[in-house]
mmCIF file of N, CA and C in Angstrom:
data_model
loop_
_atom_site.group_PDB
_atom_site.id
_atom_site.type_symbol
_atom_site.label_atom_id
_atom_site.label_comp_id
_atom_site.label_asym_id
_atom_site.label_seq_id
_atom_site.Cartn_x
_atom_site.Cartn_y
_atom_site.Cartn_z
ATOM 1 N N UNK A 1 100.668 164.786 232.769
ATOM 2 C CA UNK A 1 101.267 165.834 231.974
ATOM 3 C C UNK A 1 100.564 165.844 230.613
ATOM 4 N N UNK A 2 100.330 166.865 230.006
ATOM 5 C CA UNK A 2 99.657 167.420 228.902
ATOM 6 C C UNK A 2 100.641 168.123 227.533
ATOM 7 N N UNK A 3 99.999 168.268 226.900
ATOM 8 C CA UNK A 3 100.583 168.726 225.901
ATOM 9 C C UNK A 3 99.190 169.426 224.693
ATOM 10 N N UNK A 4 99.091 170.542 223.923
ATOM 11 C CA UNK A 4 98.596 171.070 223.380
ATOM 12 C C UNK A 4 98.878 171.319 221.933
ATOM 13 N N UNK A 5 98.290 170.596 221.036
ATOM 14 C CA UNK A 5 98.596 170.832 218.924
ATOM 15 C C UNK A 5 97.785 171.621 218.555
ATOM 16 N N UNK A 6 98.427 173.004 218.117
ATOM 17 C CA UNK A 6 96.864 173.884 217.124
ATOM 18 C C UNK A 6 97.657 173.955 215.988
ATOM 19 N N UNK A 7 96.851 173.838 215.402
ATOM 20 C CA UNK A 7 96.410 173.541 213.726
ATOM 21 C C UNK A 7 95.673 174.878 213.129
ATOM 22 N N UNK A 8 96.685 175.640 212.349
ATOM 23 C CA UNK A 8 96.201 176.588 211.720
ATOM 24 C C UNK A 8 95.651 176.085 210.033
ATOM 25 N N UNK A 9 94.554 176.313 209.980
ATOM 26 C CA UNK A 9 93.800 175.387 208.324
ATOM 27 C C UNK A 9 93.571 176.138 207.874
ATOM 28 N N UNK A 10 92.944 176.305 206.621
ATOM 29 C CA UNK A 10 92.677 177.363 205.621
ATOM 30 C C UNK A 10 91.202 178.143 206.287
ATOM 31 N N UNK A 11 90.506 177.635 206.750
ATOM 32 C CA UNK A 11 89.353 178.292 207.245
ATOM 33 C C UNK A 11 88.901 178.391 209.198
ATOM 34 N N UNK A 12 89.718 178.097 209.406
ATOM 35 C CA UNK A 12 89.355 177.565 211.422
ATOM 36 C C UNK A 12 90.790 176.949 211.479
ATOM 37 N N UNK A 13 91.117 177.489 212.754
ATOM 38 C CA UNK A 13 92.057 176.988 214.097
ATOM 39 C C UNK A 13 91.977 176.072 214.606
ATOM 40 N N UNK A 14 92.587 174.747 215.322
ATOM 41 C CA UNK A 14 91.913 173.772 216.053
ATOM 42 C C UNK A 14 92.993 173.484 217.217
ATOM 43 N N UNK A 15 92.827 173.407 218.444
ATOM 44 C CA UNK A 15 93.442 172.776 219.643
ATOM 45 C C UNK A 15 92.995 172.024 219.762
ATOM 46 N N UNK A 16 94.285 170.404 220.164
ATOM 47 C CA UNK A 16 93.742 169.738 221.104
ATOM 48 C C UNK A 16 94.458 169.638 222.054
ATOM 49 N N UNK A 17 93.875 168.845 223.364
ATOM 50 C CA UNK A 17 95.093 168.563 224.331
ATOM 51 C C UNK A 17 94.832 167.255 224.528
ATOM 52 N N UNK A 18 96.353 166.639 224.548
ATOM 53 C CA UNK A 18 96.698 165.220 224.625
ATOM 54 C C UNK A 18 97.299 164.611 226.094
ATOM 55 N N UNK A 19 97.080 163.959 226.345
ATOM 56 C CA UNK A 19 97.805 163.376 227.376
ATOM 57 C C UNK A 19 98.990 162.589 227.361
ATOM 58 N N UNK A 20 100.006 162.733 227.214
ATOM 59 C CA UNK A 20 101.268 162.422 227.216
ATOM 60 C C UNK A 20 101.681 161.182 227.594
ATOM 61 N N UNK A 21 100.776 160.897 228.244
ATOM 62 C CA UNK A 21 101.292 158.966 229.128
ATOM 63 C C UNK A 21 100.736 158.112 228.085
ATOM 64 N N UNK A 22 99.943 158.621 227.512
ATOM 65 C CA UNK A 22 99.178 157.504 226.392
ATOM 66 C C UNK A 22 98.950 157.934 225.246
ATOM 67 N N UNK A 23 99.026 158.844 225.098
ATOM 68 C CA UNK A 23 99.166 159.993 223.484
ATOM 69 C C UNK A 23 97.257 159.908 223.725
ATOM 70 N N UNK A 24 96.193 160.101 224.543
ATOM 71 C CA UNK A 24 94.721 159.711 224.603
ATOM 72 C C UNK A 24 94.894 161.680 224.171
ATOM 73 N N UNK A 25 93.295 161.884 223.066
ATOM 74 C CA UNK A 25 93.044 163.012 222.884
ATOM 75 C C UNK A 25 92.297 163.689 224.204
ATOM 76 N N UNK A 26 92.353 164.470 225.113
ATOM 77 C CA UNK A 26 91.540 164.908 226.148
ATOM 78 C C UNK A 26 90.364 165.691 225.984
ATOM 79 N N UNK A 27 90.590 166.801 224.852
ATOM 80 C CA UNK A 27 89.638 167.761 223.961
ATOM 81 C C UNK A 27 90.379 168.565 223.353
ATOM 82 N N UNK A 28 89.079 168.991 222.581
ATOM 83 C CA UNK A 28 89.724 169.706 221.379
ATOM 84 C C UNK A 28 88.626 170.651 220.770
ATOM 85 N N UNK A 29 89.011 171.872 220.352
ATOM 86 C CA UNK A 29 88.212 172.764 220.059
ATOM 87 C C UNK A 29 88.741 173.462 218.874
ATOM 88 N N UNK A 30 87.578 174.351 218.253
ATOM 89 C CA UNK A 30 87.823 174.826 216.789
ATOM 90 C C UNK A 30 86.884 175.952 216.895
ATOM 91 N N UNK A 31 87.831 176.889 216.076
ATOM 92 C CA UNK A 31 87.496 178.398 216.052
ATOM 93 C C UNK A 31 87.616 178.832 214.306
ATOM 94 N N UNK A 32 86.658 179.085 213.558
ATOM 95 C CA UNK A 32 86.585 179.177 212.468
ATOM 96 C C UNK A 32 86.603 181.307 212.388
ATOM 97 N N UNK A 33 87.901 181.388 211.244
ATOM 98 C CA UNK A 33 88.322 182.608 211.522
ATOM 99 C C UNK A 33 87.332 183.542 210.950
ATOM 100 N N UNK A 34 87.484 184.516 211.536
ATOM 101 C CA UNK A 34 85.902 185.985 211.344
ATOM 102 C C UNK A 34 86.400 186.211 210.309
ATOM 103 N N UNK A 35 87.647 186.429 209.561
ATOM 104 C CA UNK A 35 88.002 187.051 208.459
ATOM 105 C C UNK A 35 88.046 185.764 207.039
ATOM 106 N N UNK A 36 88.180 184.588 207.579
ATOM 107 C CA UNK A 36 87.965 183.426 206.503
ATOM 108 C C UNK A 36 89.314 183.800 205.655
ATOM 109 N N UNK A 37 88.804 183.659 204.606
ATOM 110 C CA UNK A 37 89.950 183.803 203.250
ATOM 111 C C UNK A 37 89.630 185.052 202.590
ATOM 112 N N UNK A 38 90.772 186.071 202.411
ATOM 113 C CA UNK A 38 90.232 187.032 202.028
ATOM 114 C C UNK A 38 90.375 187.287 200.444
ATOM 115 N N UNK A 39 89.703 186.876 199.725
ATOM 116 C CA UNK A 39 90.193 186.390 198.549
ATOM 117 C C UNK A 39 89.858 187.635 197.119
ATOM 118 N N UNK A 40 88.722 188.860 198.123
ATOM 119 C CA UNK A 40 87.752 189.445 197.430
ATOM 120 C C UNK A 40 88.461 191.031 197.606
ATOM 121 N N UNK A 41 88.238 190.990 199.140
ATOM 122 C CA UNK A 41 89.039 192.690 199.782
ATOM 123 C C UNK A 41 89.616 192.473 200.901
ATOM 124 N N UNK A 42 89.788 193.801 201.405
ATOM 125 C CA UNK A 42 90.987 193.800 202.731
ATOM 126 C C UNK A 42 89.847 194.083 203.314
ATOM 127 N N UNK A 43 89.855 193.888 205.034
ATOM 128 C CA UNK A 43 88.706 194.398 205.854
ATOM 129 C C UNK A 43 88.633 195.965 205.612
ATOM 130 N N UNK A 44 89.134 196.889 204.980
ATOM 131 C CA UNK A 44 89.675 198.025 204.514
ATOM 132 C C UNK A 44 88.459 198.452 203.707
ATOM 133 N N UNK A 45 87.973 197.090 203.000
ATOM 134 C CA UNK A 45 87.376 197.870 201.525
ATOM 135 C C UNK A 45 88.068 197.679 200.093
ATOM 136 N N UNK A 46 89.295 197.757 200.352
ATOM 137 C CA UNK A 46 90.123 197.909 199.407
ATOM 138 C C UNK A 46 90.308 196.334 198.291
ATOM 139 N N UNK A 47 90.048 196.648 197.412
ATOM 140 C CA UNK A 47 89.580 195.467 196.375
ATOM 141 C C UNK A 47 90.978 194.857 196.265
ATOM 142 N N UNK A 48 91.154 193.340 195.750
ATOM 143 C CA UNK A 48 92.102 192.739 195.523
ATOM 144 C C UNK A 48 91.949 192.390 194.170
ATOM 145 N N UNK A 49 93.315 192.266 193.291
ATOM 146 C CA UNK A 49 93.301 191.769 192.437
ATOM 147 C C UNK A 49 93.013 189.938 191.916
ATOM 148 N N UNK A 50 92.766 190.039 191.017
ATOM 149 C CA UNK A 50 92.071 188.460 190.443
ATOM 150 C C UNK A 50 92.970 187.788 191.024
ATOM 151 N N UNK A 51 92.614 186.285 191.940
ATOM 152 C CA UNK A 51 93.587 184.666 192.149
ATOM 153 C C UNK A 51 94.068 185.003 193.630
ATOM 154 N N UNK A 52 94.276 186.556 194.077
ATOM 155 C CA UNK A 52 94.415 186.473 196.017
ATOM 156 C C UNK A 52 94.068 185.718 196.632
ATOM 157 N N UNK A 53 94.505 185.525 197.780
ATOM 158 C CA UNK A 53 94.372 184.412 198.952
ATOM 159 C C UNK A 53 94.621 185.372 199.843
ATOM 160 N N UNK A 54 94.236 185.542 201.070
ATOM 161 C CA UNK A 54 95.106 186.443 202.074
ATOM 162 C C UNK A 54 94.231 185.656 203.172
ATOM 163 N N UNK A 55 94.884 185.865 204.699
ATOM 164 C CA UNK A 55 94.426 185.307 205.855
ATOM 165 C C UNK A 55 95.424 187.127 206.830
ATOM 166 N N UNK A 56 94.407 186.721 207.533
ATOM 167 C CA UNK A 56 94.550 188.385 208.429
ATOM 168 C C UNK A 56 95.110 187.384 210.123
ATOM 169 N N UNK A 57 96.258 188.239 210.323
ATOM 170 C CA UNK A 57 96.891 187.146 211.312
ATOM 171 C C UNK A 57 96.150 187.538 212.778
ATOM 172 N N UNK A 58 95.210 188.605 213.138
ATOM 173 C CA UNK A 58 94.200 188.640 214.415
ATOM 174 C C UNK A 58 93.459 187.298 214.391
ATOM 175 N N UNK A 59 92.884 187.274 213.049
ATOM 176 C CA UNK A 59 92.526 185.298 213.486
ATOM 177 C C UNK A 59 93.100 184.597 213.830
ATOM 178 N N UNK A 60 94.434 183.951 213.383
ATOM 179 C CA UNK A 60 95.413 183.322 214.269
ATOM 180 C C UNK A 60 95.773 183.530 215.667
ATOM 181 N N UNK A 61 95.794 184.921 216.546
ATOM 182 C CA UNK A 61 95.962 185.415 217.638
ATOM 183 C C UNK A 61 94.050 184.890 218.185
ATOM 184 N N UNK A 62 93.381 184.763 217.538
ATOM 185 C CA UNK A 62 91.928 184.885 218.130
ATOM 186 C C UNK A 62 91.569 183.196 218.408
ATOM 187 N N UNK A 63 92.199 182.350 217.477
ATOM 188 C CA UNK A 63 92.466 180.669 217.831
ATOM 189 C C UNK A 63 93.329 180.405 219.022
ATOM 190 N N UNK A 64 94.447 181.242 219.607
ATOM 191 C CA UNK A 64 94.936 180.997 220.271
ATOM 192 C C UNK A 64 94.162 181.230 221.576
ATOM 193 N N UNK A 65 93.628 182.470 221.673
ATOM 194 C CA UNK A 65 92.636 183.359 223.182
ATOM 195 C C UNK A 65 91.478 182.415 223.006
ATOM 196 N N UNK A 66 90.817 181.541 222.240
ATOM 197 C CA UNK A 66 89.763 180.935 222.152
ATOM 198 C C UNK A 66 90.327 179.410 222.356
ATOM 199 N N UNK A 67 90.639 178.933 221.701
ATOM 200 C CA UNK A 67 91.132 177.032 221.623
ATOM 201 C C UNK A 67 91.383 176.832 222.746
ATOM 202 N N UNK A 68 92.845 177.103 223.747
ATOM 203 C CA UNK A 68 93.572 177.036 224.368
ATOM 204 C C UNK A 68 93.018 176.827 225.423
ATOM 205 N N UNK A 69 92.237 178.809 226.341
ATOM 206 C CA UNK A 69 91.326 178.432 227.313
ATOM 207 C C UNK A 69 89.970 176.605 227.575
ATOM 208 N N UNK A 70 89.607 176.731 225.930
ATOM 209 C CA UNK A 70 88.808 176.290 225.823
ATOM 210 C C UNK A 70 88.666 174.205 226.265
ATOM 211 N N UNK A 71 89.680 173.952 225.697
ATOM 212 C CA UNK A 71 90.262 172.600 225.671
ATOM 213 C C UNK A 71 90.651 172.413 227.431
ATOM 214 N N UNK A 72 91.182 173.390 228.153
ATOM 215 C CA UNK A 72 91.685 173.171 229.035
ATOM 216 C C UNK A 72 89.989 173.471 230.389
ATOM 217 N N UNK A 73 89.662 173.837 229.493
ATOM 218 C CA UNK A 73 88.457 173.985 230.541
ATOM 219 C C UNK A 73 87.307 172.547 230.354
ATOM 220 N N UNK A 74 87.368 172.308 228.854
ATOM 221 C CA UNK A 74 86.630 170.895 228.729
ATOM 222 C C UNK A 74 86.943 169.731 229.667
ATOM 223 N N UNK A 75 88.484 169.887 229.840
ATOM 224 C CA UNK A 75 88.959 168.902 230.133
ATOM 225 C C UNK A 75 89.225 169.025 231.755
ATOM 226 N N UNK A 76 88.889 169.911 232.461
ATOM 227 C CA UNK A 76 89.360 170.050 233.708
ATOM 228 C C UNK A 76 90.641 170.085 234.372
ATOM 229 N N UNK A 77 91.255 170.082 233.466
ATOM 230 C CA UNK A 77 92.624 170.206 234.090
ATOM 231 C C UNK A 77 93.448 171.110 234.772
ATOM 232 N N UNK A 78 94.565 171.421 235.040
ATOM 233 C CA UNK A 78 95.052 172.689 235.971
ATOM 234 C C UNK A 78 95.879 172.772 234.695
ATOM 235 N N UNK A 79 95.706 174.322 234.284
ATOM 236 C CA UNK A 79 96.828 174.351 233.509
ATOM 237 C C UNK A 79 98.496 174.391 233.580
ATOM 238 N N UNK A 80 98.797 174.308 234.931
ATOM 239 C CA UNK A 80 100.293 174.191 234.840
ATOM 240 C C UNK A 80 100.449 172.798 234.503
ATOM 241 N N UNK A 81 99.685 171.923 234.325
ATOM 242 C CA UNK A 81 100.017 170.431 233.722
ATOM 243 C C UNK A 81 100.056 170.227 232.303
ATOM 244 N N UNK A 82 100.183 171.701 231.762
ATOM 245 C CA UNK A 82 100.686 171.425 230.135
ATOM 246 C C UNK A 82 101.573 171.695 230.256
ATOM 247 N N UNK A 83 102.745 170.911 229.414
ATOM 248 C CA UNK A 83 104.246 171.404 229.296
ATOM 249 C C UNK A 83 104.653 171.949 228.027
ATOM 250 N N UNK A 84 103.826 171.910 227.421
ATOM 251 C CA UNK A 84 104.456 172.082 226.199
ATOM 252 C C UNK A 84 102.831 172.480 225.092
ATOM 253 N N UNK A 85 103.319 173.609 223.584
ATOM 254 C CA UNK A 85 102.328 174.096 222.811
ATOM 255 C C UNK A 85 103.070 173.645 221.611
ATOM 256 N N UNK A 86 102.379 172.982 220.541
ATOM 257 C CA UNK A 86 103.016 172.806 219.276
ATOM 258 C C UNK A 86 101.907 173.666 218.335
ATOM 259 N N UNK A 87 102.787 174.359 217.028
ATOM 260 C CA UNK A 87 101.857 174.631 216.203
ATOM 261 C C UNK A 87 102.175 174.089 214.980
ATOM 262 N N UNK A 88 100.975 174.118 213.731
ATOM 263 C CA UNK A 88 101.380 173.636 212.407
ATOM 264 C C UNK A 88 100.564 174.648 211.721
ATOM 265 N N UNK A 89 100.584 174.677 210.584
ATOM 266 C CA UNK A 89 100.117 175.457 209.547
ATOM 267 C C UNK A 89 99.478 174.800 208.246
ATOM 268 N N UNK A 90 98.831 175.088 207.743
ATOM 269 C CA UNK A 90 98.178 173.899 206.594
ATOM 270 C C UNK A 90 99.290 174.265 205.033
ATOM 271 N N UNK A 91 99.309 175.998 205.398
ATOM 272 C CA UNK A 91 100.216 176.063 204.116
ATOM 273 C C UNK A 91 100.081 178.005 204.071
ATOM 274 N N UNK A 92 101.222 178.414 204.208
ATOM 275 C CA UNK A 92 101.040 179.778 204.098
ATOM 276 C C UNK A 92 102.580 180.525 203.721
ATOM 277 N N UNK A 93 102.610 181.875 203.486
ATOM 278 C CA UNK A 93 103.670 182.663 203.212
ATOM 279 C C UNK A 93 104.369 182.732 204.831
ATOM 280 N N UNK A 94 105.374 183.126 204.918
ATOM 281 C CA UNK A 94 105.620 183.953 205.908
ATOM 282 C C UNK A 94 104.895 185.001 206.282
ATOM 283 N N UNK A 95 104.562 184.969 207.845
ATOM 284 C CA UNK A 95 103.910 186.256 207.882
ATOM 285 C C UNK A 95 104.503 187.849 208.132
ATOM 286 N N UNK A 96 104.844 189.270 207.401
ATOM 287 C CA UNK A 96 105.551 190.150 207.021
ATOM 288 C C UNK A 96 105.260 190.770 208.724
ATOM 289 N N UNK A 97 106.495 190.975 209.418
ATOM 290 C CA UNK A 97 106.341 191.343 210.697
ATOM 291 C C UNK A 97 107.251 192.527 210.786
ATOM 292 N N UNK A 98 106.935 193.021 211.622
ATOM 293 C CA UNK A 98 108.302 194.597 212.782
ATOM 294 C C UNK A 98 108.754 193.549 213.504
ATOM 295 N N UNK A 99 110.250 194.179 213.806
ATOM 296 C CA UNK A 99 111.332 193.610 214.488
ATOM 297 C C UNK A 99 110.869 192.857 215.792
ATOM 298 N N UNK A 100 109.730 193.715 216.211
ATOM 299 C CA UNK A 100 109.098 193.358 217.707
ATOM 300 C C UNK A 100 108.466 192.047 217.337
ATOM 301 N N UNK A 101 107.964 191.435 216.180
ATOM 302 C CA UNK A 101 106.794 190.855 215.707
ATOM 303 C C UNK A 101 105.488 191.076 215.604
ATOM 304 N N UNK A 102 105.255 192.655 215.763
ATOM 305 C CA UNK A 102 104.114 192.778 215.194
ATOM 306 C C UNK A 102 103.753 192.582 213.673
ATOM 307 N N UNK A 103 102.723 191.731 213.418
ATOM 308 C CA UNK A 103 102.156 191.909 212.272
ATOM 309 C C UNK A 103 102.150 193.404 211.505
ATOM 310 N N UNK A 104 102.838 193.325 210.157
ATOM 311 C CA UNK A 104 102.879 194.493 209.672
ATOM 312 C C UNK A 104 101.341 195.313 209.312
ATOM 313 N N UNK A 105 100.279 194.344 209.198
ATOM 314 C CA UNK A 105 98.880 194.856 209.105
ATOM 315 C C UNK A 105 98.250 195.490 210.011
ATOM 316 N N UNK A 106 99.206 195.398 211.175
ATOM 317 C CA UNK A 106 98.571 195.894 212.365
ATOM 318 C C UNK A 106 99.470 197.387 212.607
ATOM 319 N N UNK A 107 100.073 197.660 211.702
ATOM 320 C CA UNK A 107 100.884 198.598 211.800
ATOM 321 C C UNK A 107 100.214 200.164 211.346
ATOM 322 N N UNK A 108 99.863 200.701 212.141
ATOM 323 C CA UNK A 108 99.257 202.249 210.980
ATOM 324 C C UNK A 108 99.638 202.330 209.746
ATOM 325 N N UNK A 109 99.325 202.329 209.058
ATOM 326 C CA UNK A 109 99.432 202.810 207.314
ATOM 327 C C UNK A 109 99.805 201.607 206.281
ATOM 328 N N UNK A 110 99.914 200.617 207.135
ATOM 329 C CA UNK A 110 99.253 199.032 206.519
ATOM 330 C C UNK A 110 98.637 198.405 205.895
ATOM 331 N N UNK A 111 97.389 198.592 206.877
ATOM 332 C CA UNK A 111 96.490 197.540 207.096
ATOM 333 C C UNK A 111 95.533 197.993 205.643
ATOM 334 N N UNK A 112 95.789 198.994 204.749
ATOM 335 C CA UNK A 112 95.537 198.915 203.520
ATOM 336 C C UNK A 112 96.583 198.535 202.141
ATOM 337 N N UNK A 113 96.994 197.837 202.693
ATOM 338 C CA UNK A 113 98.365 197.246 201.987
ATOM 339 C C UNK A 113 98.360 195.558 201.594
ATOM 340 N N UNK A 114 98.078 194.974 200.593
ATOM 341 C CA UNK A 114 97.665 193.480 200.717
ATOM 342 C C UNK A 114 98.718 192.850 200.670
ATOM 343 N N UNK A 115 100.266 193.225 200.738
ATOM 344 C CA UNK A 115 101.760 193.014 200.807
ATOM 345 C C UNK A 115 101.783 192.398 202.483
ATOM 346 N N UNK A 116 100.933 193.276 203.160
ATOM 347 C CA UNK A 116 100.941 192.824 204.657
ATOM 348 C C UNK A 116 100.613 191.911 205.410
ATOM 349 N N UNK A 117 99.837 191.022 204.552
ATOM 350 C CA UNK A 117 99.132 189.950 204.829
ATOM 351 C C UNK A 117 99.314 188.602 204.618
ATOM 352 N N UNK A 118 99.419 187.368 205.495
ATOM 353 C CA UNK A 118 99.787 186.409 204.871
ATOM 354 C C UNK A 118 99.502 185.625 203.963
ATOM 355 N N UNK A 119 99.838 185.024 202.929
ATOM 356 C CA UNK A 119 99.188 185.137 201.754
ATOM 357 C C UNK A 119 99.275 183.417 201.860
ATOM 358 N N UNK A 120 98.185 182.990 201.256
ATOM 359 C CA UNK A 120 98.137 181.366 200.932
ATOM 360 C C UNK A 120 98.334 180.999 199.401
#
């Protein structure tokens, strides 16, 4: 039985998968986000004011479609032998969502909005 930790950091995502009988690391992979820190503009264009931090939450969704497969393929395993996904965060705002949980940046008339974004 398996188990899976991703680690959301200020610059890259990281999975690993552990093995549960012995806490042994199995693999582990890292996805450094396309959008980084957005500290300058929005992918928009749209300039930010002086001392911003922002992180665009498709990178977070893009650590998950990347790490996950990835670790589990290093390692050969069948994936119904993970039981379980933990996540952590290095340090961030809440991220501003719709009821559904969509990211509000992903929302039409948003994603030029730096309110929408999770902010570090």
């Amino acid at each position: 039985m398996y188990t899976i930790g991703v680690d959301f950091g200020t610059l890259s995502g990281r999975a690993v998968l552990v093995d549960t009988s012995d806490g042994r690391e199995v693999a582990e992979a890292v996805y450094e986000y396309p959008h980084a820190v957005m500290d300058d503009k929005l992918p928009s264009g749209r300039q930010l004011p002086p001392e911003w931090a922002l992180q665009h939450p498709q990178d977070y969704l893009d650590v998950f479609f990347n790490t996950i497969p990835a670790v589990i393929k290093k390692s050969g395993i069948d994936p119904s032998e993970v039981k379980g996904i933990g996540i952590d965060f290095t340090a961030s705002s809440p991220m501003p969502a719709m009821a559904d949980g969509t990211p509000l940046c992903f929302v039409e008339g948003y994603a030029d909005e730096p309110h929408a974004y999770v902010k570090l």
